[in-house]
Short mmCIF file of C-alpha atoms in Angstrom, two decimals:
data_model
loop_
_atom_site.label_atom_id
_atom_site.label_comp_id
_atom_site.label_asym_id
_atom_site.label_seq_id
_atom_site.Cartn_x
_atom_site.Cartn_y
_atom_site.Cartn_z
CA UNK A 111 -11.60 29.11 -35.55
CA UNK A 112 -12.98 32.21 -37.41
CA UNK A 113 -13.92 33.14 -33.63
CA UNK A 114 -10.90 33.14 -32.34
CA UNK A 115 -8.27 35.85 -33.62
CA UNK A 116 -5.90 34.32 -36.84
CA UNK A 117 -2.87 35.62 -34.62
CA UNK A 118 -3.75 32.42 -31.69
CA UNK A 119 -4.78 29.80 -34.01
CA UNK A 120 -1.49 28.15 -32.80
CA UNK A 121 -2.92 29.36 -29.03
CA UNK A 122 -5.82 27.69 -29.12
CA UNK A 123 -4.80 24.75 -30.96
CA UNK A 124 -2.68 23.63 -28.48
CA UNK A 125 -4.57 23.56 -25.64
CA UNK A 126 -7.56 22.49 -27.60
CA UNK A 127 -4.69 19.14 -27.59
CA UNK A 128 -4.68 19.44 -24.32
CA UNK A 129 -8.44 19.66 -23.51
CA UNK A 130 -8.65 16.21 -26.26
CA UNK A 131 -5.69 14.75 -24.25
CA UNK A 132 -7.46 14.83 -20.79
CA UNK A 133 -11.08 14.05 -22.20
CA UNK A 134 -9.36 10.81 -23.76
CA UNK A 135 -7.12 10.13 -20.28
CA UNK A 136 -10.58 10.17 -18.36
CA UNK A 137 -12.34 7.92 -20.67
CA UNK A 138 -9.37 5.61 -20.85
CA UNK A 139 -9.84 4.54 -17.37
CA UNK A 140 -13.13 4.84 -17.21
CA UNK A 141 -13.88 2.12 -19.13
CA UNK A 142 -10.48 0.73 -17.15
CA UNK A 143 -12.34 1.14 -14.25
CA UNK A 144 -15.59 -1.24 -15.43
CA UNK A 145 -14.39 -4.52 -13.76
CA UNK A 146 -13.71 -3.06 -10.66
CA UNK A 147 -17.13 -1.01 -9.95
CA UNK A 148 -18.53 -3.97 -11.25
CA UNK A 149 -17.25 -5.47 -8.39
CA UNK A 150 -17.89 -3.38 -6.35
CA UNK A 151 -21.26 -3.86 -6.43
CA UNK A 152 -21.16 -7.39 -6.31
CA UNK A 153 -19.74 -7.13 -2.76
CA UNK A 154 -22.53 -4.30 -1.88
CA UNK A 155 -25.48 -6.56 -2.73
CA UNK A 156 -24.28 -9.90 -1.29
CA UNK A 157 -21.66 -8.22 1.91
CA UNK A 158 -17.76 -8.94 2.36
CA UNK A 159 -16.45 -11.14 4.42
CA UNK A 160 -14.32 -9.54 7.20
CA UNK A 161 -11.03 -10.84 5.90
CA UNK A 162 -11.60 -9.66 2.40
CA UNK A 163 -12.57 -6.20 3.87
CA UNK A 164 -9.99 -5.83 6.06
CA UNK A 165 -7.57 -6.91 3.07
CA UNK A 166 -9.13 -3.93 1.20
CA UNK A 167 -8.55 -1.33 3.56
CA UNK A 168 -5.03 -2.10 4.89
CA UNK A 169 -3.72 -5.57 3.98
CA UNK A 170 -1.20 -7.79 6.13
CA UNK A 171 -0.93 -6.02 9.53
CA UNK A 172 -4.26 -5.23 9.58
CA UNK A 173 -5.76 -8.12 7.86
CA UNK A 174 -4.12 -11.19 10.05
CA UNK A 175 -5.17 -8.99 13.53
CA UNK A 176 -9.00 -8.72 11.74
CA UNK A 177 -8.90 -12.79 11.33
CA UNK A 178 -7.78 -13.62 14.50
CA UNK A 179 -10.43 -11.17 15.77
CA UNK A 180 -12.43 -13.02 14.35
CA UNK A 181 -12.31 -16.36 15.52
CA UNK A 182 -11.82 -15.26 18.30
CA UNK A 183 -15.23 -13.70 18.28
CA UNK A 184 -16.36 -17.05 17.16
CA UNK A 185 -15.48 -19.03 20.02
CA UNK A 186 -12.68 -20.95 17.58
CA UNK A 187 -9.15 -19.49 19.05
CA UNK A 188 -8.49 -18.15 22.84
CA UNK A 189 -5.74 -15.81 22.97
CA UNK A 190 -3.64 -15.73 26.06
CA UNK A 191 -2.37 -12.84 28.35
CA UNK A 192 1.11 -12.79 26.69
CA UNK A 193 -0.82 -13.23 22.55
CA UNK A 194 -0.44 -16.64 22.63
CA UNK A 195 -3.54 -18.34 19.67
CA UNK A 196 -4.73 -21.78 20.65
CA UNK A 197 -7.53 -23.73 19.20
CA UNK A 198 -10.49 -24.11 21.29
CA UNK A 199 -11.24 -28.47 21.13
CA UNK A 200 -14.55 -28.88 19.54
CA UNK A 201 -14.64 -25.20 18.35
CA UNK A 202 -17.53 -24.86 15.69
CA UNK A 203 -15.70 -24.58 12.17
CA UNK A 204 -15.68 -20.89 11.25
CA UNK A 205 -17.08 -19.77 7.67
CA UNK A 206 -15.31 -18.36 4.67
CA UNK A 207 -12.13 -21.00 3.58
CA UNK A 208 -9.29 -18.44 4.83
CA UNK A 209 -10.88 -18.56 8.46
CA UNK A 210 -11.20 -22.10 8.41
CA UNK A 211 -7.48 -22.87 7.18
CA UNK A 212 -6.37 -20.44 9.50
CA UNK A 213 -8.41 -22.27 12.43
CA UNK A 214 -6.56 -25.46 10.97
CA UNK A 215 -3.29 -23.48 11.09
CA UNK A 216 -3.22 -22.78 14.36
CA UNK A 217 -4.95 -26.34 16.36
CA UNK A 218 -2.30 -28.19 14.47
CA UNK A 219 0.19 -26.44 17.01
CA UNK A 220 -1.32 -27.33 19.11
CA UNK A 221 -0.60 -25.98 22.93
CA UNK A 222 2.28 -24.77 21.99
CA UNK A 223 -0.23 -22.24 19.76
CA UNK A 224 0.74 -19.66 17.19
CA UNK A 225 1.63 -15.80 17.72
CA UNK A 226 0.13 -13.00 15.35
CA UNK A 227 3.42 -12.03 13.07
CA UNK A 228 3.56 -15.58 12.16
CA UNK A 229 0.49 -15.83 10.34
CA UNK A 230 2.36 -13.42 7.93
CA UNK A 231 5.29 -15.33 6.79
CA UNK A 232 5.97 -18.82 8.53
CA UNK A 233 5.56 -21.95 6.71
CA UNK A 234 3.24 -23.62 8.89
CA UNK A 235 1.18 -20.71 8.22
CA UNK A 236 1.20 -20.97 3.94
CA UNK A 237 -2.46 -22.25 3.36
CA UNK A 238 -3.62 -19.65 5.27
CA UNK A 239 -1.47 -16.98 3.10
CA UNK A 240 -2.69 -19.40 0.17
CA UNK A 241 -6.95 -18.72 0.97
CA UNK A 242 -6.22 -14.84 1.10
CA UNK A 243 -4.71 -14.86 -2.29
CA UNK A 244 -7.76 -16.34 -3.29
CA UNK A 245 -10.55 -14.04 -1.56
CA UNK A 246 -8.57 -10.87 -1.93
CA UNK A 247 -11.52 -8.20 -3.69
CA UNK A 248 -8.69 -8.23 -6.97
CA UNK A 249 -9.27 -4.28 -7.10
CA UNK A 250 -6.90 -2.31 -7.94
CA UNK A 251 -5.21 -0.08 -4.80
CA UNK A 252 -4.42 3.24 -6.14
CA UNK A 253 -5.74 5.61 -8.69
CA UNK A 254 -4.04 5.65 -12.19
CA UNK A 255 -1.73 7.83 -13.43
CA UNK A 256 -3.69 10.45 -15.06
CA UNK A 257 -1.31 13.09 -13.38
CA UNK A 258 1.97 12.55 -14.43
CA UNK A 259 -0.12 12.23 -18.06
CA UNK A 260 -1.78 15.40 -18.10
CA UNK A 261 1.70 17.24 -17.12
CA UNK A 262 3.35 15.50 -19.72
CA UNK A 263 0.54 16.51 -21.66
CA UNK A 264 0.83 20.37 -20.43
CA UNK A 265 4.50 20.63 -21.00
CA UNK A 266 3.80 19.47 -24.49
CA UNK A 267 1.34 22.38 -25.38
CA UNK A 268 3.24 24.83 -23.44
CA UNK A 269 6.71 24.00 -24.95
CA UNK A 270 4.89 23.15 -28.28
CA UNK A 271 3.30 26.36 -28.72
CA UNK A 272 6.28 28.44 -28.60
CA UNK A 273 8.57 26.71 -30.68
CA UNK A 274 5.77 26.66 -34.03
CA UNK A 275 4.81 30.52 -33.19
CA UNK A 276 8.35 31.73 -32.88
CA UNK A 277 9.70 30.89 -36.89
CA UNK A 278 5.47 31.74 -37.08
CA UNK A 279 6.12 34.66 -36.15
CA UNK A 280 3.14 34.99 -34.46
CA UNK A 281 2.80 37.93 -31.91
CA UNK A 282 2.58 36.45 -28.37
CA UNK A 283 -1.41 36.59 -27.24
CA UNK A 284 -1.94 39.90 -25.31
CA UNK A 285 1.45 41.33 -25.71
CA UNK A 286 1.97 43.02 -29.27
CA UNK A 287 5.50 41.25 -29.80
CA UNK A 288 6.62 38.03 -31.15
CA UNK A 289 10.15 38.35 -29.31
CA UNK A 290 11.57 35.04 -28.64
CA UNK A 291 11.86 35.86 -24.58
CA UNK A 292 8.50 36.83 -24.92
CA UNK A 293 7.49 33.70 -25.48
CA UNK A 294 9.48 31.78 -23.61
CA UNK A 295 7.81 33.27 -20.25
CA UNK A 296 4.60 32.79 -21.96
CA UNK A 297 5.96 29.35 -21.94
CA UNK A 298 6.94 29.32 -18.94
CA UNK A 299 3.01 30.54 -17.90
CA UNK A 300 1.17 28.27 -19.67
CA UNK A 301 3.19 25.45 -18.49
CA UNK A 302 2.20 26.75 -14.91
CA UNK A 303 -1.55 27.19 -15.77
CA UNK A 304 -1.68 23.63 -17.11
CA UNK A 305 0.00 22.17 -13.93
CA UNK A 306 -2.27 23.59 -11.85
CA UNK A 307 -5.31 22.19 -14.17
CA UNK A 308 -3.75 18.83 -14.52
CA UNK A 309 -3.73 18.71 -10.38
CA UNK A 310 -7.02 18.17 -10.68
CA UNK A 311 -6.17 14.42 -11.58
CA UNK A 312 -5.84 12.23 -8.42
CA UNK A 313 -2.01 11.26 -7.40
CA UNK A 314 -0.80 7.68 -8.38
CA UNK A 315 -0.52 7.13 -4.62
CA UNK A 316 -4.08 8.68 -4.01
CA UNK A 317 -6.15 4.90 -3.50
CA UNK A 318 -9.15 4.29 -4.75
CA UNK A 319 -12.92 3.75 -4.66
CA UNK A 320 -13.09 5.54 -1.40
CA UNK A 321 -17.01 5.10 -0.20
CA UNK A 322 -16.24 1.00 -0.60
CA UNK A 323 -12.79 1.77 1.12
CA UNK A 324 -15.21 2.98 4.69
CA UNK A 325 -17.46 0.69 3.77
CA UNK A 326 -14.70 -2.27 4.34
CA UNK A 327 -13.42 -0.74 7.20
CA UNK A 328 -17.19 -0.59 8.57
CA UNK A 329 -17.19 -4.19 8.20
CA UNK A 330 -13.81 -5.34 9.62
CA UNK A 331 -14.04 -2.86 12.34
CA UNK A 332 -17.01 -4.44 13.11
CA UNK A 333 -15.27 -7.61 13.86
CA UNK A 334 -12.85 -6.06 16.19
CA UNK A 335 -15.29 -4.45 18.17
CA UNK A 336 -16.79 -8.31 18.88
CA UNK A 337 -14.30 -8.66 21.53
CA UNK A 338 -13.03 -6.81 24.66
CA UNK A 339 -10.47 -4.74 24.47
CA UNK A 340 -8.06 -6.79 26.24
CA UNK A 341 -8.43 -9.49 24.61
CA UNK A 342 -7.38 -7.37 21.24
CA UNK A 343 -4.83 -5.55 23.27
CA UNK A 344 -4.14 -9.42 24.14
CA UNK A 345 -3.98 -10.57 20.44
CA UNK A 346 -2.22 -7.61 19.46
CA UNK A 347 0.41 -7.84 22.04
CA UNK A 348 2.56 -10.69 19.36
CA UNK A 349 1.75 -8.62 16.26
CA UNK A 350 5.57 -7.99 15.49
CA UNK A 351 7.79 -10.31 15.28
CA UNK A 352 10.25 -9.75 18.61
CA UNK A 353 13.61 -8.01 17.06
CA UNK A 354 17.27 -9.71 18.88
CA UNK A 355 19.48 -7.00 20.39
CA UNK A 356 22.79 -7.78 19.11
CA UNK A 357 25.87 -6.79 21.52
CA UNK A 358 27.99 -4.33 20.85
CA UNK A 359 31.32 -5.11 19.09
CA UNK A 360 34.16 -5.94 22.22
CA UNK A 361 31.15 -5.40 24.30
CA UNK A 362 31.88 -7.90 27.83
CA UNK A 363 29.67 -11.62 26.82
CA UNK A 364 26.78 -12.62 29.21
CA UNK A 365 27.90 -14.50 32.69
CA UNK A 366 31.62 -13.21 31.90
CA UNK A 367 33.09 -11.56 35.50
CA UNK A 368 36.50 -10.20 36.06
CA UNK A 369 37.62 -13.37 38.33
CA UNK A 370 39.49 -15.92 36.79
CA UNK A 371 38.42 -18.31 34.36
CA UNK A 372 36.03 -18.70 31.02
CA UNK A 373 34.60 -15.51 32.17
CA UNK A 374 38.05 -14.14 32.59
CA UNK A 375 38.28 -10.42 29.92
CA UNK A 376 41.66 -11.07 29.69
CA UNK A 377 41.83 -14.50 28.33
CA UNK A 378 43.19 -15.82 25.15
CA UNK A 379 41.07 -17.63 23.62
CA UNK A 380 37.96 -15.18 24.22
CA UNK A 381 40.56 -12.83 22.19
CA UNK A 382 40.90 -15.65 19.38
CA UNK A 383 37.77 -16.25 19.88
CA UNK A 384 36.41 -12.67 18.85
CA UNK A 385 39.13 -11.78 16.63
CA UNK A 386 40.45 -14.57 14.94
CA UNK A 387 37.28 -16.70 14.10
CA UNK A 388 34.83 -14.53 13.62
CA UNK A 389 31.87 -15.93 11.26
CA UNK A 390 33.87 -18.34 9.87
CA UNK A 391 34.29 -21.21 13.25
CA UNK A 392 32.37 -23.75 13.09
CA UNK A 393 30.25 -24.65 15.85
CA UNK A 394 27.63 -26.86 17.35
CA UNK A 395 25.58 -24.53 19.22
CA UNK A 396 22.38 -22.31 17.80
#
């Protein structure tokens, strides 16, 4: 490095190593994303279904909502004001394996119908979830660990140049001294600068493929727009499983009164039931 002062050779070498490490990360991540880019090009050319688009955007809750609204929009399923989904007799078979599986699962429920939250957990809808897993885009959701690896390379460069320069007696760049304390401060300054450069890499929780994700969101939102706001609100009314609130310990049981009989708060049987049996007593109820 004839164009670099001799006193700077060690520093320049470690900084060059940091640059090379980041270039290598870029090439590696570029090659790893080759299959994803090919998949995106195929979807952009052939089109993407509403369920796969919704799964690419937000997964479970959003995907179930879009899938049900697609069936409602096609006249395959109808939804009551309470959010109960029932199949429409004689309706045409929907397009796509996931929607067909979902329509069959809802139809098998008969007049009792189904609720939106059941799609994600109930064993009855296992066929729908299996078809959904096969229809997923398969694209990786989040960015690579480039920022962490680049920060590690920057830390190694800062520490390495200091540990190599101190025994060699090399002066600190821009300072006419080779004092150890000065090298420690220089190391921290280099680490701070390289950390700022490493921040150019996206974080690990950053979503990949922004333009494709936006395309998928528009596709899914178009499916939701096929139903009226009132229908969409009815679908979402049963989006989450209801939570049964447990009465506080020692509180009065429903139906208990202050009079005599089984509802009497001073009954010894209630005291035994509450404090002696606990959860170990066998009962005949559900």
